[in-house]
PDB file of C-alpha atoms in Angstrom:
ATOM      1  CA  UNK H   1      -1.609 -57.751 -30.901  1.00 39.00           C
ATOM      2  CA  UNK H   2      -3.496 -54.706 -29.837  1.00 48.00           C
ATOM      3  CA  UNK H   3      -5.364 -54.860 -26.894  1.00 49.00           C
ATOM      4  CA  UNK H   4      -6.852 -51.543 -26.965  1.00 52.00           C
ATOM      5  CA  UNK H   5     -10.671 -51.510 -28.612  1.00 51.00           C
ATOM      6  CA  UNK H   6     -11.286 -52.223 -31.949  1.00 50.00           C
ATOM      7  CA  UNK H   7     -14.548 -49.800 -32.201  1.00 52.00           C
ATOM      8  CA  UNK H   8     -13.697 -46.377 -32.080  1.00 55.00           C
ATOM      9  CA  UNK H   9     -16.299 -45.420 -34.170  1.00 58.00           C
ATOM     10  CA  UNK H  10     -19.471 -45.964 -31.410  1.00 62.00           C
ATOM     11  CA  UNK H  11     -21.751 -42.680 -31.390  1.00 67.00           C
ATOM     12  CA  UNK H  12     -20.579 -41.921 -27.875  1.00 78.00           C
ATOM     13  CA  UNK H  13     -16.723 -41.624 -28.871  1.00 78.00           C
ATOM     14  CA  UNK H  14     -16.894 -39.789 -32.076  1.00 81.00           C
ATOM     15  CA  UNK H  15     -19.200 -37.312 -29.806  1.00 86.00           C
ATOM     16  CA  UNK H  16     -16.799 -36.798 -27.434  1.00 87.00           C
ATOM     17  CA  UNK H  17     -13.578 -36.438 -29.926  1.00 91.00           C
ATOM     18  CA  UNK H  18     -15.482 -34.106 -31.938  1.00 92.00           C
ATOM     19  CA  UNK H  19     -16.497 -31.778 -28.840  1.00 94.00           C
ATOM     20  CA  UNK H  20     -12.636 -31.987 -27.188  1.00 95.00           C
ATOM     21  CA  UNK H  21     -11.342 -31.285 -31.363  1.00 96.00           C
ATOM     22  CA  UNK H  22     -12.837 -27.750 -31.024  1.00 95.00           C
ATOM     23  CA  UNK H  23     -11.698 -27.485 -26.985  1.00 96.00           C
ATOM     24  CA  UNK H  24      -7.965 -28.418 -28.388  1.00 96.00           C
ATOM     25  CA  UNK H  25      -8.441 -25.690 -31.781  1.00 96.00           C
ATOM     26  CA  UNK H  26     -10.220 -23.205 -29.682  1.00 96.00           C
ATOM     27  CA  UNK H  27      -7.908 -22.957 -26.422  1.00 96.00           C
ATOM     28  CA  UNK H  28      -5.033 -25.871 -27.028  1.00 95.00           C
ATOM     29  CA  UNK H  29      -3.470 -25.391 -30.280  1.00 95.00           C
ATOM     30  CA  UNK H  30      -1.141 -22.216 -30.969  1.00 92.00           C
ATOM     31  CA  UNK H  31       0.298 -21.475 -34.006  1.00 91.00           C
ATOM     32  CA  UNK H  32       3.105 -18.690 -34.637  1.00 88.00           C
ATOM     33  CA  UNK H  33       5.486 -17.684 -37.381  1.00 88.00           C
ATOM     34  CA  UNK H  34       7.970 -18.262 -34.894  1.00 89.00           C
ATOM     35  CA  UNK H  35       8.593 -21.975 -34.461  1.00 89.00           C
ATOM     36  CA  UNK H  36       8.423 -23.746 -31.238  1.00 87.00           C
ATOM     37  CA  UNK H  37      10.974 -25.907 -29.327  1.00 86.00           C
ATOM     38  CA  UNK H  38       9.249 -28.995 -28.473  1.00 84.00           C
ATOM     39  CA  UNK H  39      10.088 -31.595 -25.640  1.00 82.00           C
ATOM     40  CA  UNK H  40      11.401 -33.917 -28.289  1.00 79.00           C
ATOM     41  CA  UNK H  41      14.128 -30.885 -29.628  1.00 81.00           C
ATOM     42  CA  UNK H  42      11.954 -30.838 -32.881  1.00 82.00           C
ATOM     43  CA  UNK H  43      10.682 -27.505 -33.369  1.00 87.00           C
ATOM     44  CA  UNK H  44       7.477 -27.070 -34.803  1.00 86.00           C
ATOM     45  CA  UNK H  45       5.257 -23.820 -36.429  1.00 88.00           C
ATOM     46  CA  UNK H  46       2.417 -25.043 -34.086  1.00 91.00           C
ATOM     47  CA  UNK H  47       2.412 -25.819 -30.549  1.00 91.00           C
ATOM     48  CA  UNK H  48      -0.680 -27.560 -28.165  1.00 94.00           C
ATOM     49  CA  UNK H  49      -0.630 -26.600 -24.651  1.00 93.00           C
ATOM     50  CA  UNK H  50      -2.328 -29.442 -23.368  1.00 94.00           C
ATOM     51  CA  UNK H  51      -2.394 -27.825 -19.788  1.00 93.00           C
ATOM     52  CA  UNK H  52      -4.873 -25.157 -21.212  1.00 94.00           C
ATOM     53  CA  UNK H  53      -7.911 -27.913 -21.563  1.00 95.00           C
ATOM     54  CA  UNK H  54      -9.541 -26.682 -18.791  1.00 94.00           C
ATOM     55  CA  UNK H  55     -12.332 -28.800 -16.718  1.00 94.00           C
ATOM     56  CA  UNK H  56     -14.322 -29.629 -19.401  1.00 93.00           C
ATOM     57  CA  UNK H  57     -11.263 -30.597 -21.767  1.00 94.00           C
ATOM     58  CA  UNK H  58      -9.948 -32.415 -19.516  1.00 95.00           C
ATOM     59  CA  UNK H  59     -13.062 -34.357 -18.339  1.00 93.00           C
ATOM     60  CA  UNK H  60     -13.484 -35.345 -22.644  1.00 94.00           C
ATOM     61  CA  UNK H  61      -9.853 -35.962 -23.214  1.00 96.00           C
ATOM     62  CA  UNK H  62     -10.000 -38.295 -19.843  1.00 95.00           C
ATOM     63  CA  UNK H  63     -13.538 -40.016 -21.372  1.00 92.00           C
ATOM     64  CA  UNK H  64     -11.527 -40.910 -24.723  1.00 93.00           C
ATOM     65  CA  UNK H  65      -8.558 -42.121 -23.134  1.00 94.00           C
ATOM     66  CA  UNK H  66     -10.922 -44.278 -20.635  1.00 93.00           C
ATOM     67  CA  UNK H  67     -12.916 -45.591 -23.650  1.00 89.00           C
ATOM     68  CA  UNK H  68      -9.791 -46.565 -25.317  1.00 89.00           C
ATOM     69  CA  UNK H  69      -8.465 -48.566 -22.607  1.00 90.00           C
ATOM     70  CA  UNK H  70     -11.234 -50.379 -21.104  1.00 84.00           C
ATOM     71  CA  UNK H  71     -10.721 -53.695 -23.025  1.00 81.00           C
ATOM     72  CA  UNK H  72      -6.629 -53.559 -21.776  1.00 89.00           C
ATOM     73  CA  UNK H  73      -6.827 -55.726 -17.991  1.00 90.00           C
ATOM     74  CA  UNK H  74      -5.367 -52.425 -17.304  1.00 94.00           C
ATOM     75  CA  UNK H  75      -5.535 -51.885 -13.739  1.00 96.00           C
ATOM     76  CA  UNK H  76      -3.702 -48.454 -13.508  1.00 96.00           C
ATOM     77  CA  UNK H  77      -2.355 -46.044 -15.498  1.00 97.00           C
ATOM     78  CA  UNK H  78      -0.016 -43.237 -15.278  1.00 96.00           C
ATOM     79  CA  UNK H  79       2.950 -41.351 -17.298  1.00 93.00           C
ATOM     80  CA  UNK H  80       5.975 -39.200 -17.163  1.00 90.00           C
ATOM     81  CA  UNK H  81       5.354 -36.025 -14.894  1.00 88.00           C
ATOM     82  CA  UNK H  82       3.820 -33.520 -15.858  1.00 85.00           C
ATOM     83  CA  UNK H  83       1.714 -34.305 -18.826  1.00 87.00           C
ATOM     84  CA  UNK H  84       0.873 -37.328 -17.512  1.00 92.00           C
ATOM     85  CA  UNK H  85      -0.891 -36.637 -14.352  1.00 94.00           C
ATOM     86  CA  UNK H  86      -3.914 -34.352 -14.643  1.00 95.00           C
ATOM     87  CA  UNK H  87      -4.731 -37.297 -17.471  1.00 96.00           C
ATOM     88  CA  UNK H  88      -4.135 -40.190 -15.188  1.00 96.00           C
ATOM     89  CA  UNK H  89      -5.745 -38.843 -12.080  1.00 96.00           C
ATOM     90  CA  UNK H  90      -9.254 -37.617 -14.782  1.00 95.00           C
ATOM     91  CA  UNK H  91      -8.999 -41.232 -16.236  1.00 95.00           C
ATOM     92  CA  UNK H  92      -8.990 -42.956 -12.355  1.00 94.00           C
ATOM     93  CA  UNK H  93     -10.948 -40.811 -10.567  1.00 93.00           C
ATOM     94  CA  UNK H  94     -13.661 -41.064 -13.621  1.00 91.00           C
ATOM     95  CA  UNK H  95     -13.789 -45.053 -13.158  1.00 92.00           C
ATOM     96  CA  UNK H  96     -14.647 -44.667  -9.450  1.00 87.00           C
ATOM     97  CA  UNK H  97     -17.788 -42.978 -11.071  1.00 83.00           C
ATOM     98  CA  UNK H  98     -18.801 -45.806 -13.308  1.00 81.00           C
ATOM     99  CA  UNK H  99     -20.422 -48.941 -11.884  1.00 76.00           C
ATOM    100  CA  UNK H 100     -19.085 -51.132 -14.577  1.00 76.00           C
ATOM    101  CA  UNK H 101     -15.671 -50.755 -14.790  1.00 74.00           C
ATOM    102  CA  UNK H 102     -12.824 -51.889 -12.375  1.00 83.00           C
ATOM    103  CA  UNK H 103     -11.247 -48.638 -10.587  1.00 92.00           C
ATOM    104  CA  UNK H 104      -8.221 -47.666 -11.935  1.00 95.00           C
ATOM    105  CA  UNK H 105      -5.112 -46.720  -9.870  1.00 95.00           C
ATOM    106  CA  UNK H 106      -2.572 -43.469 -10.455  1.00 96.00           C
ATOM    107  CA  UNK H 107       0.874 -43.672 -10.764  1.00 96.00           C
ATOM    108  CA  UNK H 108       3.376 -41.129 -12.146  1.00 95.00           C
ATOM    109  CA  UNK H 109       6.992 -41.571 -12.972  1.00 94.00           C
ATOM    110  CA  UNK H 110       9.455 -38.552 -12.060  1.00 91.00           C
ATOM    111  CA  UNK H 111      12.059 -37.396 -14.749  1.00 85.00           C
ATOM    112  CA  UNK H 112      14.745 -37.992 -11.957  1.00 77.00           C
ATOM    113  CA  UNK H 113      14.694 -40.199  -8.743  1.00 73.00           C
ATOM    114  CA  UNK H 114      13.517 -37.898  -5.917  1.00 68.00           C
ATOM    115  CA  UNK H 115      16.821 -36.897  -3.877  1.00 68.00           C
ATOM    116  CA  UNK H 116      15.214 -36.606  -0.494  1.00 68.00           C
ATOM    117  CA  UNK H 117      12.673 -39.288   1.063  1.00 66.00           C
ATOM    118  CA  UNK H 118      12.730 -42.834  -0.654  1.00 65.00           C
ATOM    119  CA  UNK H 119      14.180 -41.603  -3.591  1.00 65.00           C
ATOM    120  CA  UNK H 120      11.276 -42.795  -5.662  1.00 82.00           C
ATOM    121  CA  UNK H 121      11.160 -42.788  -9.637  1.00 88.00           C
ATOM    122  CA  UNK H 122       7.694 -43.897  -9.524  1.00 91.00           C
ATOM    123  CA  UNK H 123       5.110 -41.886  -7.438  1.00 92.00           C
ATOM    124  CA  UNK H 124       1.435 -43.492  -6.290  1.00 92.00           C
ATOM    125  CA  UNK H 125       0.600 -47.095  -7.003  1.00 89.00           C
ATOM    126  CA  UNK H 126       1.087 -48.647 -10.201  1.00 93.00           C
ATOM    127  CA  UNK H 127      -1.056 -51.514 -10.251  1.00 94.00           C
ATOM    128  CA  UNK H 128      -0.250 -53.989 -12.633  1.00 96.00           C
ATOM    129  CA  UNK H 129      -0.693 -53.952 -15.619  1.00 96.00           C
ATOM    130  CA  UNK H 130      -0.351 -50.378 -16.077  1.00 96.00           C
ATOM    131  CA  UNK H 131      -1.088 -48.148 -19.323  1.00 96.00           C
ATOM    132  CA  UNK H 132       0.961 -45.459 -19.936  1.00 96.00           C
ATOM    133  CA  UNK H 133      -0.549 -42.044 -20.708  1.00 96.00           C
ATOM    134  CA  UNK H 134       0.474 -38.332 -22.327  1.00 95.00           C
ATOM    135  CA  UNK H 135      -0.587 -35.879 -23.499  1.00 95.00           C
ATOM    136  CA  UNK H 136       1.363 -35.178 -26.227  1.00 95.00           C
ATOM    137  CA  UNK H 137       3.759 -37.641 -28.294  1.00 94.00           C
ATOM    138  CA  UNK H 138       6.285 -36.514 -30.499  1.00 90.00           C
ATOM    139  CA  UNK H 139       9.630 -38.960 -30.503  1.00 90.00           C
ATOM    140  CA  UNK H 140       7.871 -40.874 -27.550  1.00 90.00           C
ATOM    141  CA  UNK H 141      10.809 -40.225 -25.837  1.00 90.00           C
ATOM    142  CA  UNK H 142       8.965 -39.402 -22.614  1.00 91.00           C
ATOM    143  CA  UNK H 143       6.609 -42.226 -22.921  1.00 94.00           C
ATOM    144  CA  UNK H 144       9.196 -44.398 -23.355  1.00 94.00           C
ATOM    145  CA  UNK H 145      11.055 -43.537 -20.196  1.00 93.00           C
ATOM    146  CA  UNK H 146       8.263 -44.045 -18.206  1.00 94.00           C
ATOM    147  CA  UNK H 147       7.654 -47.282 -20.120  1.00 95.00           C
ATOM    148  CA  UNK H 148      11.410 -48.450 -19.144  1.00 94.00           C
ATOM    149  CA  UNK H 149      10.853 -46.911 -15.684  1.00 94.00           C
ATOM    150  CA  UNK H 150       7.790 -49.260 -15.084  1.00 95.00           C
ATOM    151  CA  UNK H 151       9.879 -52.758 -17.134  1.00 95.00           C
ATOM    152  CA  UNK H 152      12.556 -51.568 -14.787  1.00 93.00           C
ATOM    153  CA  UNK H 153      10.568 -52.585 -11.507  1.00 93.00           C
ATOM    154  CA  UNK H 154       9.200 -55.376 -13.003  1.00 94.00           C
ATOM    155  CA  UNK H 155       5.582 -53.783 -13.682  1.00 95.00           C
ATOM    156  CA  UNK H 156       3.604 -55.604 -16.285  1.00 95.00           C
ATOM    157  CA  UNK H 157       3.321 -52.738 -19.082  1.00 95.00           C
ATOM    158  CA  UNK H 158      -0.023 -53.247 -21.712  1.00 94.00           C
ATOM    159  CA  UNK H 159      -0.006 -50.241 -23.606  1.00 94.00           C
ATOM    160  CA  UNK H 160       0.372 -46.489 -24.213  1.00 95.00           C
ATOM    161  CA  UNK H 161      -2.797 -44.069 -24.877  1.00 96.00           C
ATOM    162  CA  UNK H 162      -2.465 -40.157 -25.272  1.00 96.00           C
ATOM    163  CA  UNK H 163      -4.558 -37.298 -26.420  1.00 97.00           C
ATOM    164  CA  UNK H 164      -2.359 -35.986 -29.873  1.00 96.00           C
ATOM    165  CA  UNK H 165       0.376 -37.887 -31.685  1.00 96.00           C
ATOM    166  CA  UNK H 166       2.102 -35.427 -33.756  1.00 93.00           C
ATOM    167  CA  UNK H 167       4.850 -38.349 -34.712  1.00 89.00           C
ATOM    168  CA  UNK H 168       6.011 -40.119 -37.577  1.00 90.00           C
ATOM    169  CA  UNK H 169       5.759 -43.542 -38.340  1.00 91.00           C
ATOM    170  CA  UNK H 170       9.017 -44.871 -36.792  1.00 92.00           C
ATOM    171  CA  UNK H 171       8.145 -42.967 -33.773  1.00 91.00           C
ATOM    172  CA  UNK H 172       5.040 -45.345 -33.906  1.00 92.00           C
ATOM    173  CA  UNK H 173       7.108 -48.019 -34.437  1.00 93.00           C
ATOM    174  CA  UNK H 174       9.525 -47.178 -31.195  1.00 92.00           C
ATOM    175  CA  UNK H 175       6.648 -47.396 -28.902  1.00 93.00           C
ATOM    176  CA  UNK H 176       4.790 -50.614 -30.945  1.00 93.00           C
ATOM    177  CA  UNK H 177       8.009 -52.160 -30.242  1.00 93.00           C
ATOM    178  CA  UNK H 178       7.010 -51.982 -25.994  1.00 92.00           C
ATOM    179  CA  UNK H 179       3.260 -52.630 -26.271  1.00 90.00           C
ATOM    180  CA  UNK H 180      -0.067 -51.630 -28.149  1.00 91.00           C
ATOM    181  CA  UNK H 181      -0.403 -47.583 -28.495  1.00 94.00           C
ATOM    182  CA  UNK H 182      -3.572 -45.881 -28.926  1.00 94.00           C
ATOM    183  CA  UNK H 183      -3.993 -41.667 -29.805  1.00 95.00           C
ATOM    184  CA  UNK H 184      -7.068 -39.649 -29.898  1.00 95.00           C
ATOM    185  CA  UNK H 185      -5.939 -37.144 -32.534  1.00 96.00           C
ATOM    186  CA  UNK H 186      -3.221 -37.139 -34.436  1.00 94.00           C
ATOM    187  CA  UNK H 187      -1.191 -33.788 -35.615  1.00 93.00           C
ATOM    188  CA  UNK H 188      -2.841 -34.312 -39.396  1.00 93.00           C
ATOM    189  CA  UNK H 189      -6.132 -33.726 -38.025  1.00 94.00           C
ATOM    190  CA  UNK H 190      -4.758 -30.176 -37.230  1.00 91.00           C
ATOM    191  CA  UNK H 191      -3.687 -28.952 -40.585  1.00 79.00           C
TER     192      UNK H 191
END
């Protein structure tokens, strides 16, 4: 069952992907004869730096990803450091703005318990049931560590959302297999 909304095709939506499509060619997406080591090992002939959005980007990229989500229960969402956060603290910060729609928490889960303090994995306060966010999803590897981080505390998990999947179909699969998943772009929409 997928929980995320079944009209992505309102006015509003397509006007905001199409405006953050030119944001990602124009200052995101960087293409090289060289290829690129991505997160997931892959390499790749193209590369988006996510973290070059900028305000506006990120504002549009957060709209989508808030759009997507707001038929989910969700009551927080959050992802793997560090692609995760500048999304999940847009997405929350954006519902305090909005009359009608619950207030999201932020939550982010560290690549490696912190070794000083409380040794957290999972930083801020993941309201269940929590979405899980990125930026970019190749394997899903890093989604779904943050996924098994949240399962792992006993956090009711609903779904995963990010800005560009640039994986295959049993990448989709791996991440189906925990939840619904939702993408603004995929990496075909790039060629």
């Amino acid at each position: 069952m997928n929980l995320f909304i079944d009209d992505l095709e309102s006015t509003d939506f397509i006007d905001v992907k199409n405006t953050l499509y030119n944001i990602i060619k124009e200052r995101v997406w960087i293409k090289s004869d060289k290829p690129f080591k991505l997160a997931s090992g892959v390499t790749s002939s193209d590369y988006f730096n996510m973290k070059n959005l900028g305000l506006d980007g990120l504002a549009l990229a957060a709209a989508g990803l808030l759009k997507m989500i707001q038929k989910t229960g969700a009551a927080s969402v959050g992802g793997l450091e560090s692609g995760a956060i500048p999304l999940s603290v847009a997405v929350s910060c954006m519902t305090l703005a909005q009359n009608n729609t619950p207030p999201l928490e932020w939550f982010y889960v560290r690549k490696a318990s912190k070794g000083h303090g409380t040794g957290s994995t999972i930083e801020g306060r993941p309201k269940p049931p929590v979405i899980i966010m990125d930026d970019v999803i190749t394997s899903g590897g890093s989604s779904l560590q943050a996924i098994h981080a949240i399962k792992n505390q006993n956090i009711d998990y609903v779904g995963a959302v990010c800005v560009l999947f640039r994986g295959d179909a049993e990448h989709r699969i791996l991440l189906e297999k925990e939840g619904s998943f939702q993408h603004i772009f995929s990496h075909s929409d790039f060629k």
